């Protein structure tokens, strides 16, 4: 189903702006204490003020759902798209609501007196929402405190009360703290999403590299044996059936290797890879000299060397017309030499990819380095770790 789901409006989103209405009890009480038309105008305009404030909070996109910990992929970016938005679509309507609130507040304050000072708390909250930054928000909160103090002390007939000043200014400070907490929560969510993305990317690269290494070798050997079987079959040699059977076994083994590689459970043995590489190279008519023991190799490097033997022997089969290949092992060094003529074989495109680059990534993970060298005698692949890790 491709159509978008209807937007859900949870109760808490509607309720959040209403939390701030508690301060309106003072102007409502002050208006009700009046007589005649002043009472009705005061009450009516105060209710209108509350409605405009509620609208401003709603249009701004600021609610408890945004200040709490959203869940799901892309939550932080989605909040930014909803709450910040283009200036023409979000900030301008909020500013218009702010202007309307200021006008209504001044009119009602003129009618009912100092109880109307409570409107200043709502104006400051919307100002903080408009600036939507911590430092400007703190400036707005401080100016609110100063304005409340100055008004109570200088307007004739008004009484000074520190608790009133605190109650009016605390609302803007609270909104600043809420925005600060929301920013930190969204930054944390963004960092978590980025970490998950990097983990997924690393896993994708691991699977891609391992599948390349597994299939590159297997497909090369399968193609080699298929060519040999075809030649034997054309000559009527009975050995063709044996090679065809081995091709089937290799294909089944490659499929099993891919499955275990994707699951991240595929083991690899240096000794086994030396045996398999020697067998594949000899089947291609290449003379092989390889060690029969791996005991002298650092344990931490055996897995890397095993992948290196697999990749190196695959490249000899795929990219060269070598007649001889020598594999030598030292505690921290693997060398694979072949007397390649430099001409590619007809297997060059089988499983072609970024094997050496993947091998370099494996080597880097254990502090080793992959180097290649073309000499007059052929081609050399070296995997070496300069210093033994402790």
mmCIF file of C-alpha atoms in Angstrom, residues 89-374:
data_model
loop_
_atom_site.group_PDB
_atom_site.id
_atom_site.type_symbol
_atom_site.label_atom_id
_atom_site.label_comp_id
_atom_site.label_asym_id
_atom_site.label_seq_id
_atom_site.Cartn_x
_atom_site.Cartn_y
_atom_site.Cartn_z
ATOM 1 C CA UNK A 89 5.301 28.684 6.601
ATOM 2 C CA UNK A 90 5.960 28.580 10.349
ATOM 3 C CA UNK A 91 7.716 31.557 11.846
ATOM 4 C CA UNK A 92 5.619 34.222 10.146
ATOM 5 C CA UNK A 93 2.259 32.910 11.506
ATOM 6 C CA UNK A 94 3.803 32.651 14.986
ATOM 7 C CA UNK A 95 5.038 36.244 14.734
ATOM 8 C CA UNK A 96 1.550 37.376 13.690
ATOM 9 C CA UNK A 97 0.103 35.567 16.706
ATOM 10 C CA UNK A 98 2.717 37.282 18.886
ATOM 11 C CA UNK A 99 1.687 40.711 17.598
ATOM 12 C CA UNK A 100 -1.981 39.902 18.220
ATOM 13 C CA UNK A 101 -1.214 38.669 21.742
ATOM 14 C CA UNK A 102 0.741 41.837 22.526
ATOM 15 C CA UNK A 103 -2.123 44.057 21.356
ATOM 16 C CA UNK A 104 -4.769 42.099 23.257
ATOM 17 C CA UNK A 105 -2.622 42.021 26.383
ATOM 18 C CA UNK A 106 -2.138 45.799 26.388
ATOM 19 C CA UNK A 107 -5.857 46.419 25.925
ATOM 20 C CA UNK A 108 -6.888 44.055 28.727
ATOM 21 C CA UNK A 109 -4.177 45.411 31.041
ATOM 22 C CA UNK A 110 -5.535 48.922 30.455
ATOM 23 C CA UNK A 111 -8.983 47.654 31.439
ATOM 24 C CA UNK A 112 -8.204 45.560 34.529
ATOM 25 C CA UNK A 113 -4.895 46.900 35.839
ATOM 26 C CA UNK A 114 -1.859 45.046 37.180
ATOM 27 C CA UNK A 115 -3.438 41.573 36.914
ATOM 28 C CA UNK A 116 -2.834 41.931 33.195
ATOM 29 C CA UNK A 117 0.900 41.748 33.817
ATOM 30 C CA UNK A 118 0.498 37.955 33.608
ATOM 31 C CA UNK A 119 0.129 38.320 29.841
ATOM 32 C CA UNK A 120 3.857 39.147 29.767
ATOM 33 C CA UNK A 121 4.644 35.511 30.617
ATOM 34 C CA UNK A 122 2.861 34.284 27.481
ATOM 35 C CA UNK A 123 4.397 36.925 25.245
ATOM 36 C CA UNK A 124 7.880 35.977 26.468
ATOM 37 C CA UNK A 125 7.210 32.259 25.878
ATOM 38 C CA UNK A 126 6.209 32.880 22.265
ATOM 39 C CA UNK A 127 9.251 35.149 21.811
ATOM 40 C CA UNK A 128 11.469 32.274 22.959
ATOM 41 C CA UNK A 129 9.669 29.984 20.508
ATOM 42 C CA UNK A 130 10.271 32.473 17.685
ATOM 43 C CA UNK A 131 14.018 32.863 18.311
ATOM 44 C CA UNK A 132 14.308 29.082 18.919
ATOM 45 C CA UNK A 133 17.893 29.392 20.191
ATOM 46 C CA UNK A 134 19.253 29.045 23.699
ATOM 47 C CA UNK A 135 21.265 32.275 24.037
ATOM 48 C CA UNK A 136 18.633 34.594 22.491
ATOM 49 C CA UNK A 137 16.042 32.750 24.569
ATOM 50 C CA UNK A 138 17.956 33.495 27.764
ATOM 51 C CA UNK A 139 18.141 37.156 26.741
ATOM 52 C CA UNK A 140 14.369 37.201 26.240
ATOM 53 C CA UNK A 141 13.852 35.595 29.680
ATOM 54 C CA UNK A 142 16.093 38.186 31.343
ATOM 55 C CA UNK A 143 14.304 41.044 29.592
ATOM 56 C CA UNK A 144 11.003 39.582 30.783
ATOM 57 C CA UNK A 145 12.223 39.635 34.363
ATOM 58 C CA UNK A 146 13.393 43.237 33.997
ATOM 59 C CA UNK A 147 10.131 44.322 32.364
ATOM 60 C CA UNK A 148 8.069 42.767 35.162
ATOM 61 C CA UNK A 149 10.179 44.493 37.814
ATOM 62 C CA UNK A 150 10.105 47.889 36.094
ATOM 63 C CA UNK A 151 6.338 47.767 35.466
ATOM 64 C CA UNK A 152 5.511 46.888 39.077
ATOM 65 C CA UNK A 153 7.732 49.638 40.419
ATOM 66 C CA UNK A 154 6.947 52.475 37.996
ATOM 67 C CA UNK A 155 3.290 52.111 36.957
ATOM 68 C CA UNK A 156 1.166 54.253 39.325
ATOM 69 C CA UNK A 157 -1.142 52.213 41.550
ATOM 70 C CA UNK A 158 0.648 48.912 40.977
ATOM 71 C CA UNK A 159 2.169 47.012 43.886
ATOM 72 C CA UNK A 160 5.544 45.292 43.783
ATOM 73 C CA UNK A 161 5.676 41.547 44.464
ATOM 74 C CA UNK A 162 8.794 39.420 43.915
ATOM 75 C CA UNK A 163 6.693 36.264 43.654
ATOM 76 C CA UNK A 164 4.804 37.813 40.733
ATOM 77 C CA UNK A 165 8.090 38.698 39.028
ATOM 78 C CA UNK A 166 9.353 35.161 39.551
ATOM 79 C CA UNK A 167 6.138 33.576 38.282
ATOM 80 C CA UNK A 168 6.128 35.715 35.123
ATOM 81 C CA UNK A 169 9.805 35.251 34.230
ATOM 82 C CA UNK A 170 10.067 31.560 35.130
ATOM 83 C CA UNK A 171 7.849 30.597 32.201
ATOM 84 C CA UNK A 172 10.308 31.918 29.598
ATOM 85 C CA UNK A 173 13.264 30.371 31.429
ATOM 86 C CA UNK A 174 11.379 27.070 31.529
ATOM 87 C CA UNK A 175 10.799 27.228 27.764
ATOM 88 C CA UNK A 176 14.508 27.906 27.204
ATOM 89 C CA UNK A 177 15.389 24.873 29.306
ATOM 90 C CA UNK A 178 12.834 22.774 27.416
ATOM 91 C CA UNK A 179 14.304 23.788 24.065
ATOM 92 C CA UNK A 180 17.829 23.114 25.343
ATOM 93 C CA UNK A 181 16.803 19.647 26.538
ATOM 94 C CA UNK A 182 15.085 18.980 23.230
ATOM 95 C CA UNK A 183 18.174 20.037 21.275
ATOM 96 C CA UNK A 184 20.376 17.715 23.314
ATOM 97 C CA UNK A 185 17.953 14.816 22.930
ATOM 98 C CA UNK A 186 17.777 15.336 19.173
ATOM 99 C CA UNK A 187 21.569 15.574 18.937
ATOM 100 C CA UNK A 188 21.851 12.297 20.836
ATOM 101 C CA UNK A 189 19.292 10.663 18.555
ATOM 102 C CA UNK A 190 21.098 11.963 15.484
ATOM 103 C CA UNK A 191 24.374 10.524 16.810
ATOM 104 C CA UNK A 192 22.700 7.171 17.467
ATOM 105 C CA UNK A 193 21.243 7.113 13.963
ATOM 106 C CA UNK A 194 24.637 7.944 12.469
ATOM 107 C CA UNK A 195 26.278 5.179 14.510
ATOM 108 C CA UNK A 196 23.662 2.700 13.313
ATOM 109 C CA UNK A 197 24.190 3.827 9.734
ATOM 110 C CA UNK A 198 27.956 3.378 10.051
ATOM 111 C CA UNK A 199 27.489 -0.058 11.616
ATOM 112 C CA UNK A 200 25.213 -1.106 8.765
ATOM 113 C CA UNK A 201 27.668 0.239 6.212
ATOM 114 C CA UNK A 202 30.571 -1.603 7.869
ATOM 115 C CA UNK A 203 28.574 -4.826 7.887
ATOM 116 C CA UNK A 204 27.626 -4.363 4.241
ATOM 117 C CA UNK A 205 31.281 -3.841 3.320
ATOM 118 C CA UNK A 206 32.301 -6.892 5.350
ATOM 119 C CA UNK A 207 29.774 -9.110 3.601
ATOM 120 C CA UNK A 208 30.704 -7.679 0.199
ATOM 121 C CA UNK A 209 34.413 -8.232 0.817
ATOM 122 C CA UNK A 210 33.974 -11.753 2.192
ATOM 123 C CA UNK A 211 31.626 -12.831 -0.587
ATOM 124 C CA UNK A 212 34.097 -11.501 -3.147
ATOM 125 C CA UNK A 213 36.954 -13.402 -1.551
ATOM 126 C CA UNK A 214 34.941 -16.616 -1.310
ATOM 127 C CA UNK A 215 33.347 -16.539 -4.751
ATOM 128 C CA UNK A 216 36.389 -15.133 -6.531
ATOM 129 C CA UNK A 217 38.461 -18.163 -5.644
ATOM 130 C CA UNK A 218 35.680 -20.733 -6.050
ATOM 131 C CA UNK A 219 34.472 -19.438 -9.416
ATOM 132 C CA UNK A 220 38.022 -19.265 -10.742
ATOM 133 C CA UNK A 221 38.692 -22.879 -9.810
ATOM 134 C CA UNK A 222 35.301 -23.964 -11.177
ATOM 135 C CA UNK A 223 35.972 -22.198 -14.481
ATOM 136 C CA UNK A 224 39.446 -23.743 -14.650
ATOM 137 C CA UNK A 225 38.151 -27.257 -14.040
ATOM 138 C CA UNK A 226 35.300 -26.709 -16.494
ATOM 139 C CA UNK A 227 37.808 -25.828 -19.215
ATOM 140 C CA UNK A 228 39.898 -28.865 -18.363
ATOM 141 C CA UNK A 229 36.843 -31.150 -18.298
ATOM 142 C CA UNK A 230 35.704 -29.820 -21.672
ATOM 143 C CA UNK A 231 39.116 -30.565 -23.196
ATOM 144 C CA UNK A 232 39.215 -34.058 -21.684
ATOM 145 C CA UNK A 233 35.677 -34.781 -22.804
ATOM 146 C CA UNK A 234 36.477 -33.634 -26.342
ATOM 147 C CA UNK A 235 39.465 -35.996 -26.334
ATOM 148 C CA UNK A 236 37.304 -38.829 -25.004
ATOM 149 C CA UNK A 237 39.325 -39.107 -21.772
ATOM 150 C CA UNK A 238 37.474 -40.799 -18.856
ATOM 151 C CA UNK A 239 38.938 -38.280 -16.372
ATOM 152 C CA UNK A 240 36.387 -35.714 -17.629
ATOM 153 C CA UNK A 241 33.661 -37.242 -15.459
ATOM 154 C CA UNK A 242 35.866 -36.896 -12.364
ATOM 155 C CA UNK A 243 36.448 -33.198 -13.016
ATOM 156 C CA UNK A 244 32.753 -32.605 -13.640
ATOM 157 C CA UNK A 245 31.988 -34.233 -10.283
ATOM 158 C CA UNK A 246 34.558 -31.979 -8.605
ATOM 159 C CA UNK A 247 32.921 -28.949 -10.235
ATOM 160 C CA UNK A 248 29.617 -29.924 -8.636
ATOM 161 C CA UNK A 249 31.271 -30.301 -5.245
ATOM 162 C CA UNK A 250 33.010 -26.956 -5.613
ATOM 163 C CA UNK A 251 29.730 -25.257 -6.512
ATOM 164 C CA UNK A 252 27.996 -26.757 -3.482
ATOM 165 C CA UNK A 253 30.897 -25.709 -1.284
ATOM 166 C CA UNK A 254 30.844 -22.182 -2.656
ATOM 167 C CA UNK A 255 27.113 -21.926 -1.920
ATOM 168 C CA UNK A 256 27.678 -23.101 1.649
ATOM 169 C CA UNK A 257 30.554 -20.634 2.030
ATOM 170 C CA UNK A 258 28.356 -17.754 0.885
ATOM 171 C CA UNK A 259 25.674 -18.674 3.397
ATOM 172 C CA UNK A 260 28.077 -18.864 6.334
ATOM 173 C CA UNK A 261 29.857 -15.694 5.200
ATOM 174 C CA UNK A 262 26.617 -13.697 5.141
ATOM 175 C CA UNK A 263 25.856 -15.007 8.624
ATOM 176 C CA UNK A 264 29.330 -13.978 9.786
ATOM 177 C CA UNK A 265 30.189 -17.491 10.998
ATOM 178 C CA UNK A 266 32.547 -18.707 8.297
ATOM 179 C CA UNK A 267 35.875 -20.010 9.723
ATOM 180 C CA UNK A 268 39.037 -19.882 7.640
ATOM 181 C CA UNK A 269 42.250 -21.842 8.199
ATOM 182 C CA UNK A 270 45.688 -20.892 6.923
ATOM 183 C CA UNK A 271 46.772 -24.528 6.672
ATOM 184 C CA UNK A 272 43.631 -25.453 4.757
ATOM 185 C CA UNK A 273 43.982 -22.483 2.392
ATOM 186 C CA UNK A 274 47.581 -23.498 1.622
ATOM 187 C CA UNK A 275 46.396 -27.001 0.719
ATOM 188 C CA UNK A 276 43.505 -25.705 -1.408
ATOM 189 C CA UNK A 277 45.682 -23.131 -3.169
ATOM 190 C CA UNK A 278 48.382 -25.710 -3.944
ATOM 191 C CA UNK A 279 45.763 -28.125 -5.298
ATOM 192 C CA UNK A 280 44.127 -25.469 -7.524
ATOM 193 C CA UNK A 281 47.418 -24.176 -8.863
ATOM 194 C CA UNK A 282 48.728 -27.654 -9.663
ATOM 195 C CA UNK A 283 45.452 -28.453 -11.415
ATOM 196 C CA UNK A 284 46.183 -25.480 -13.669
ATOM 197 C CA UNK A 285 49.609 -26.873 -14.483
ATOM 198 C CA UNK A 286 51.488 -24.470 -12.215
ATOM 199 C CA UNK A 287 54.396 -25.770 -10.171
ATOM 200 C CA UNK A 288 53.871 -24.863 -6.519
ATOM 201 C CA UNK A 289 56.283 -24.497 -3.644
ATOM 202 C CA UNK A 290 54.454 -23.913 -0.377
ATOM 203 C CA UNK A 291 55.155 -24.558 3.329
ATOM 204 C CA UNK A 292 53.608 -27.583 4.979
ATOM 205 C CA UNK A 293 53.430 -26.036 8.454
ATOM 206 C CA UNK A 294 52.084 -22.735 9.769
ATOM 207 C CA UNK A 295 53.350 -23.064 13.333
ATOM 208 C CA UNK A 296 55.896 -20.257 12.937
ATOM 209 C CA UNK A 297 53.202 -17.691 11.976
ATOM 210 C CA UNK A 298 51.905 -15.299 14.610
ATOM 211 C CA UNK A 299 48.451 -16.486 15.691
ATOM 212 C CA UNK A 300 47.025 -12.995 15.223
ATOM 213 C CA UNK A 301 48.090 -13.006 11.583
ATOM 214 C CA UNK A 302 46.955 -16.471 10.543
ATOM 215 C CA UNK A 303 43.459 -15.435 9.488
ATOM 216 C CA UNK A 304 44.842 -12.508 7.451
ATOM 217 C CA UNK A 305 47.425 -14.772 5.809
ATOM 218 C CA UNK A 306 44.733 -17.344 5.048
ATOM 219 C CA UNK A 307 42.684 -14.722 3.151
ATOM 220 C CA UNK A 308 45.898 -13.548 1.502
ATOM 221 C CA UNK A 309 46.757 -17.035 0.243
ATOM 222 C CA UNK A 310 43.235 -17.376 -1.127
ATOM 223 C CA UNK A 311 43.315 -13.992 -2.880
ATOM 224 C CA UNK A 312 46.915 -14.381 -4.082
ATOM 225 C CA UNK A 313 46.384 -17.847 -5.574
ATOM 226 C CA UNK A 314 43.142 -16.715 -7.182
ATOM 227 C CA UNK A 315 44.941 -13.828 -8.843
ATOM 228 C CA UNK A 316 47.680 -16.144 -10.118
ATOM 229 C CA UNK A 317 45.030 -18.337 -11.727
ATOM 230 C CA UNK A 318 43.010 -15.426 -13.042
ATOM 231 C CA UNK A 319 45.555 -12.854 -14.168
ATOM 232 C CA UNK A 320 48.714 -14.671 -15.204
ATOM 233 C CA UNK A 321 50.249 -17.373 -17.389
ATOM 234 C CA UNK A 322 52.529 -18.416 -14.560
ATOM 235 C CA UNK A 323 54.421 -21.680 -14.613
ATOM 236 C CA UNK A 324 55.720 -21.501 -11.080
ATOM 237 C CA UNK A 325 54.392 -20.051 -7.804
ATOM 238 C CA UNK A 326 56.223 -19.859 -4.490
ATOM 239 C CA UNK A 327 54.516 -19.208 -1.148
ATOM 240 C CA UNK A 328 56.733 -18.471 1.844
ATOM 241 C CA UNK A 329 55.755 -17.844 5.453
ATOM 242 C CA UNK A 330 57.542 -16.002 8.240
ATOM 243 C CA UNK A 331 56.200 -15.049 11.682
ATOM 244 C CA UNK A 332 55.010 -11.624 10.451
ATOM 245 C CA UNK A 333 55.308 -11.897 6.695
ATOM 246 C CA UNK A 334 53.703 -13.753 3.799
ATOM 247 C CA UNK A 335 55.189 -13.662 0.305
ATOM 248 C CA UNK A 336 53.620 -15.055 -2.855
ATOM 249 C CA UNK A 337 55.776 -15.011 -5.994
ATOM 250 C CA UNK A 338 54.947 -16.149 -9.500
ATOM 251 C CA UNK A 339 56.769 -15.968 -12.828
ATOM 252 C CA UNK A 340 53.880 -14.252 -14.583
ATOM 253 C CA UNK A 341 54.450 -13.111 -18.130
ATOM 254 C CA UNK A 342 52.241 -10.095 -17.511
ATOM 255 C CA UNK A 343 49.557 -11.294 -19.925
ATOM 256 C CA UNK A 344 46.077 -11.906 -18.538
ATOM 257 C CA UNK A 345 44.445 -15.291 -18.883
ATOM 258 C CA UNK A 346 40.963 -15.901 -20.229
ATOM 259 C CA UNK A 347 39.833 -16.257 -16.604
ATOM 260 C CA UNK A 348 40.674 -12.627 -15.834
ATOM 261 C CA UNK A 349 37.044 -11.516 -15.641
ATOM 262 C CA UNK A 350 35.834 -14.435 -13.508
ATOM 263 C CA UNK A 351 35.041 -13.011 -10.092
ATOM 264 C CA UNK A 352 36.894 -9.809 -10.944
ATOM 265 C CA UNK A 353 36.543 -7.108 -8.316
ATOM 266 C CA UNK A 354 38.372 -5.277 -5.571
ATOM 267 C CA UNK A 355 40.129 -8.200 -3.890
ATOM 268 C CA UNK A 356 43.407 -6.452 -3.102
ATOM 269 C CA UNK A 357 41.557 -3.459 -1.710
ATOM 270 C CA UNK A 358 39.557 -5.731 0.577
ATOM 271 C CA UNK A 359 42.737 -7.522 1.552
ATOM 272 C CA UNK A 360 44.341 -4.174 2.412
ATOM 273 C CA UNK A 361 41.399 -3.381 4.698
ATOM 274 C CA UNK A 362 41.831 -6.699 6.484
ATOM 275 C CA UNK A 363 45.569 -6.067 6.846
ATOM 276 C CA UNK A 364 45.051 -2.572 8.198
ATOM 277 C CA UNK A 365 42.783 -3.948 10.928
ATOM 278 C CA UNK A 366 45.710 -5.943 12.388
ATOM 279 C CA UNK A 367 48.435 -3.395 11.712
ATOM 280 C CA UNK A 368 49.796 -5.036 8.580
ATOM 281 C CA UNK A 369 50.500 -3.714 5.085
ATOM 282 C CA UNK A 370 49.852 -5.168 1.633
ATOM 283 C CA UNK A 371 52.361 -4.399 -1.111
ATOM 284 C CA UNK A 372 52.751 -5.627 -4.674
ATOM 285 C CA UNK A 373 55.753 -5.525 -6.935
ATOM 286 C CA UNK A 374 56.379 -6.367 -10.579
#
